[in-house]
């Protein structure tokens, strides 16, 4: 996802000097060349907007240091948005002259976080400008043309560009060094910095991120184990089994993380939507049987439920619709099933796109990939903000029924409880045992009515109770 951001160009006083000329024509040429040089001197790098709901970002780590030479397309900083950590690239060659927002700092989208100098000679001037100014605190437009100009007290102003890559470059080749003789250690930029501070040898750390990528918690675990054993941290391998959650100080006040803040805003926004709830009991004997047959092939229950829901939505498009402005609603052209996933410090909803069209095996592989990326905070915006219908499943925890809160911008969310053996009366008047689960759908009553939900749930029940079409 290439993202064009506004940055301010600051002129250098030395760039305004002109050599004596022998003619007006030569003077004109000299002036033109001077103006050309002015176009790329000192630029302000702005906080990028990494998602449609992002209003501010947190600097997780600076990949490069002040004074480093940067090339176009090179990762400069890791930013924590409201949903994920993303590497941010520079769109220009130059030198990272001054960092204005340190690691751990928060800046509004569009505010300056660093200065980029074109030459070594301008680094000192950029540092002085950074020292005499503070980062902007008010949000600025997230997208802009690559170059635009305005006038400030210091002269001409140019908008530089910073882009967020479609996906972190390290993820594409994330293979643990043990499998390649230790040729390359694949770790997040923050994990590398943390390892340096804690004196942990990354070559001996086993990563828990996607494809073995080392993340910060792996480094922290390695350091903790080293401290307990009284041996150098550099010789310790992190093992998931020895990781322990950080201690909680009772009575302490803990500020929201960026993700928790985003969840909070969404939940408050959901209060403005008039919702209602409808529950339904579905027999799952046939679904359980087919799951046992395909589980060994990598099929997950989440994928089966998402597929069944998508096939039901095909027949009831109004349940897949959305109302955003209060004056109209949209029949969404795609059926994208978002599934709530709890991760450290928050909640995110990876999206299975076109779930009605994708076969169950591909859907299951995609779901595993999305969960791995979600837990490593590497999801791209289109992988979590394009859902048209949401599933929230607490059945694996033994919860038999619950209600879910409707995510803003969608028409309905379904809460799925556990499948449990239940004594039921059969149609012939006898008593028998069947596995049943409770589902409760919360819907936007501006668009969806009770009869709509009832019809949808009837269709869903038929698909789950006769799931032959799920494994095509």
CSV table of N, CA, C and O in Angstrom, one decimal, residues 291-335:
chain,number,residue,atom,x,y,z
A,291,UNK,N,-16.3,-32.2,10.0
A,291,UNK,CA,-15.1,-31.6,10.5
A,291,UNK,C,-14.1,-32.7,10.8
A,291,UNK,O,-12.9,-32.5,10.6
A,292,UNK,N,-14.5,-33.8,11.4
A,292,UNK,CA,-13.6,-34.9,11.8
A,292,UNK,C,-12.9,-35.4,10.5
A,292,UNK,O,-11.8,-35.9,10.6
A,293,UNK,N,-13.7,-35.5,9.4
A,293,UNK,CA,-13.1,-36.0,8.2
A,293,UNK,C,-12.1,-35.1,7.5
A,293,UNK,O,-11.1,-35.6,7.0
A,294,UNK,N,-12.3,-33.8,7.6
A,294,UNK,CA,-11.4,-32.9,6.9
A,294,UNK,C,-10.4,-32.2,7.8
A,294,UNK,O,-9.5,-31.5,7.3
A,295,UNK,N,-10.4,-32.4,9.1
A,295,UNK,CA,-9.5,-31.7,10.0
A,295,UNK,C,-8.1,-32.1,9.7
A,295,UNK,O,-7.2,-31.2,9.8
A,296,UNK,N,-7.8,-33.3,9.4
A,296,UNK,CA,-6.5,-33.8,9.1
A,296,UNK,C,-5.9,-33.1,7.8
A,296,UNK,O,-4.7,-33.1,7.6
A,297,UNK,N,-6.8,-32.5,7.0
A,297,UNK,CA,-6.3,-31.9,5.8
A,297,UNK,C,-6.1,-30.4,6.0
A,297,UNK,O,-5.9,-29.6,5.1
A,298,UNK,N,-6.1,-30.0,7.3
A,298,UNK,CA,-5.9,-28.6,7.6
A,298,UNK,C,-7.1,-27.7,7.7
A,298,UNK,O,-7.0,-26.5,7.8
A,299,UNK,N,-8.3,-28.3,7.6
A,299,UNK,CA,-9.5,-27.5,7.6
A,299,UNK,C,-9.8,-27.1,9.1
A,299,UNK,O,-9.8,-28.0,9.9
A,300,UNK,N,-10.2,-25.9,9.3
A,300,UNK,CA,-10.5,-25.4,10.7
A,300,UNK,C,-12.0,-25.2,10.8
A,300,UNK,O,-12.7,-25.0,9.8
A,301,UNK,N,-12.5,-25.3,12.0
A,301,UNK,CA,-13.9,-25.1,12.3
A,301,UNK,C,-14.3,-23.6,12.0
A,301,UNK,O,-15.4,-23.3,11.5
A,302,UNK,N,-13.3,-22.7,12.2
A,302,UNK,CA,-13.6,-21.3,11.8
A,302,UNK,C,-13.9,-21.1,10.4
A,302,UNK,O,-14.8,-20.4,9.9
A,303,UNK,N,-13.1,-21.8,9.5
A,303,UNK,CA,-13.3,-21.8,8.1
A,303,UNK,C,-14.6,-22.4,7.7
A,303,UNK,O,-15.3,-21.8,6.8
A,304,UNK,N,-15.0,-23.5,8.3
A,304,UNK,CA,-16.3,-24.1,8.0
A,304,UNK,C,-17.5,-23.2,8.4
A,304,UNK,O,-18.4,-23.0,7.6
A,305,UNK,N,-17.4,-22.5,9.6
A,305,UNK,CA,-18.4,-21.6,10.0
A,305,UNK,C,-18.5,-20.4,9.0
A,305,UNK,O,-19.6,-19.9,8.7
A,306,UNK,N,-17.3,-19.9,8.7
A,306,UNK,CA,-17.2,-18.7,7.8
A,306,UNK,C,-17.8,-19.1,6.4
A,306,UNK,O,-18.6,-18.3,5.8
A,307,UNK,N,-17.5,-20.3,5.9
A,307,UNK,CA,-18.0,-20.7,4.6
A,307,UNK,C,-19.6,-20.9,4.7
A,307,UNK,O,-20.3,-20.4,3.7
A,308,UNK,N,-20.1,-21.5,5.7
A,308,UNK,CA,-21.5,-21.7,5.9
A,308,UNK,C,-22.2,-20.3,5.9
A,308,UNK,O,-23.3,-20.1,5.3
A,309,UNK,N,-21.6,-19.4,6.7
A,309,UNK,CA,-22.2,-18.1,6.8
A,309,UNK,C,-22.2,-17.3,5.5
A,309,UNK,O,-23.2,-16.7,5.1
A,310,UNK,N,-21.1,-17.5,4.7
A,310,UNK,CA,-21.1,-16.8,3.4
A,310,UNK,C,-22.1,-17.3,2.5
A,310,UNK,O,-22.7,-16.6,1.7
A,311,UNK,N,-22.3,-18.7,2.4
A,311,UNK,CA,-23.3,-19.2,1.5
A,311,UNK,C,-24.7,-18.8,1.9
A,311,UNK,O,-25.5,-18.6,1.0
A,312,UNK,N,-24.9,-18.6,3.2
A,312,UNK,CA,-26.3,-18.1,3.6
A,312,UNK,C,-26.4,-16.7,3.2
A,312,UNK,O,-27.5,-16.3,2.8
A,313,UNK,N,-25.4,-15.9,3.3
A,313,UNK,CA,-25.5,-14.5,2.9
A,313,UNK,C,-25.7,-14.3,1.4
A,313,UNK,O,-26.3,-13.3,1.1
A,314,UNK,N,-25.3,-15.2,0.6
A,314,UNK,CA,-25.6,-15.1,-0.8
A,314,UNK,C,-27.1,-15.1,-1.0
A,314,UNK,O,-27.6,-14.3,-1.9
A,315,UNK,N,-27.8,-15.8,-0.2
A,315,UNK,CA,-29.3,-15.8,-0.4
A,315,UNK,C,-30.0,-14.7,0.3
A,315,UNK,O,-31.2,-14.5,0.1
A,316,UNK,N,-29.3,-14.0,1.2
A,316,UNK,CA,-29.9,-12.9,2.0
A,316,UNK,C,-29.0,-11.7,2.0
A,316,UNK,O,-28.3,-11.3,3.0
A,317,UNK,N,-28.8,-11.0,0.8
A,317,UNK,CA,-27.9,-9.9,0.7
A,317,UNK,C,-28.1,-8.8,1.6
A,317,UNK,O,-27.2,-8.0,1.9
A,318,UNK,N,-29.3,-8.6,2.1
A,318,UNK,CA,-29.6,-7.5,3.0
A,318,UNK,C,-28.8,-7.6,4.3
A,318,UNK,O,-28.4,-6.6,4.9
A,319,UNK,N,-28.6,-8.9,4.7
A,319,UNK,CA,-27.8,-9.1,6.0
A,319,UNK,C,-26.3,-8.7,5.8
A,319,UNK,O,-25.6,-8.4,6.7
A,320,UNK,N,-25.9,-8.7,4.5
A,320,UNK,CA,-24.5,-8.4,4.2
A,320,UNK,C,-24.4,-6.9,3.8
A,320,UNK,O,-23.3,-6.5,3.3
A,321,UNK,N,-25.4,-6.1,4.0
A,321,UNK,CA,-25.4,-4.7,3.6
A,321,UNK,C,-24.9,-3.9,4.7
A,321,UNK,O,-24.6,-4.3,5.8
A,322,UNK,N,-24.8,-2.6,4.4
A,322,UNK,CA,-24.2,-1.7,5.5
A,322,UNK,C,-24.8,-0.3,5.3
A,322,UNK,O,-25.1,0.1,4.1
A,323,UNK,N,-25.0,0.4,6.4
A,323,UNK,CA,-25.5,1.8,6.4
A,323,UNK,C,-24.5,2.7,7.1
A,323,UNK,O,-24.2,2.5,8.2
A,324,UNK,N,-23.9,3.7,6.4
A,324,UNK,CA,-22.9,4.5,6.9
A,324,UNK,C,-23.3,5.9,7.2
A,324,UNK,O,-22.7,6.6,8.0
A,325,UNK,N,-24.2,6.4,6.4
A,325,UNK,CA,-24.6,7.8,6.5
A,325,UNK,C,-25.9,8.1,7.1
A,325,UNK,O,-26.3,9.2,7.3
A,326,UNK,N,-26.7,7.1,7.4
A,326,UNK,CA,-28.0,7.2,8.0
A,326,UNK,C,-29.1,7.6,7.0
A,326,UNK,O,-30.3,7.7,7.3
A,327,UNK,N,-28.7,7.8,5.7
A,327,UNK,CA,-29.7,8.1,4.7
A,327,UNK,C,-29.8,7.1,3.6
A,327,UNK,O,-30.8,7.1,2.8
A,328,UNK,N,-28.9,6.1,3.5
A,328,UNK,CA,-29.0,5.1,2.5
A,328,UNK,C,-28.2,3.9,3.0
A,328,UNK,O,-27.5,4.0,4.0
A,329,UNK,N,-28.3,2.8,2.3
A,329,UNK,CA,-27.5,1.6,2.6
A,329,UNK,C,-27.0,1.0,1.3
A,329,UNK,O,-27.5,1.2,0.3
A,330,UNK,N,-26.0,0.2,1.5
A,330,UNK,CA,-25.3,-0.4,0.3
A,330,UNK,C,-25.4,-1.9,0.4
A,330,UNK,O,-25.1,-2.6,1.4
A,331,UNK,N,-25.8,-2.5,-0.7
A,331,UNK,CA,-25.7,-4.0,-0.9
A,331,UNK,C,-24.3,-4.3,-1.3
A,331,UNK,O,-23.9,-4.0,-2.5
A,332,UNK,N,-23.5,-4.8,-0.4
A,332,UNK,CA,-22.1,-5.0,-0.7
A,332,UNK,C,-21.9,-6.1,-1.8
A,332,UNK,O,-22.6,-7.1,-1.8
A,333,UNK,N,-21.0,-5.8,-2.7
A,333,UNK,CA,-20.8,-6.7,-3.9
A,333,UNK,C,-20.0,-7.9,-3.5
A,333,UNK,O,-20.0,-8.9,-4.2
A,334,UNK,N,-19.2,-7.9,-2.4
A,334,UNK,CA,-18.4,-9.0,-2.0
A,334,UNK,C,-18.9,-9.4,-0.6
A,334,UNK,O,-19.4,-8.7,0.2
A,335,UNK,N,-18.7,-10.7,-0.4
A,335,UNK,CA,-19.0,-11.3,1.0
A,335,UNK,C,-17.7,-11.5,1.7
A,335,UNK,O,-17.0,-12.5,1.4
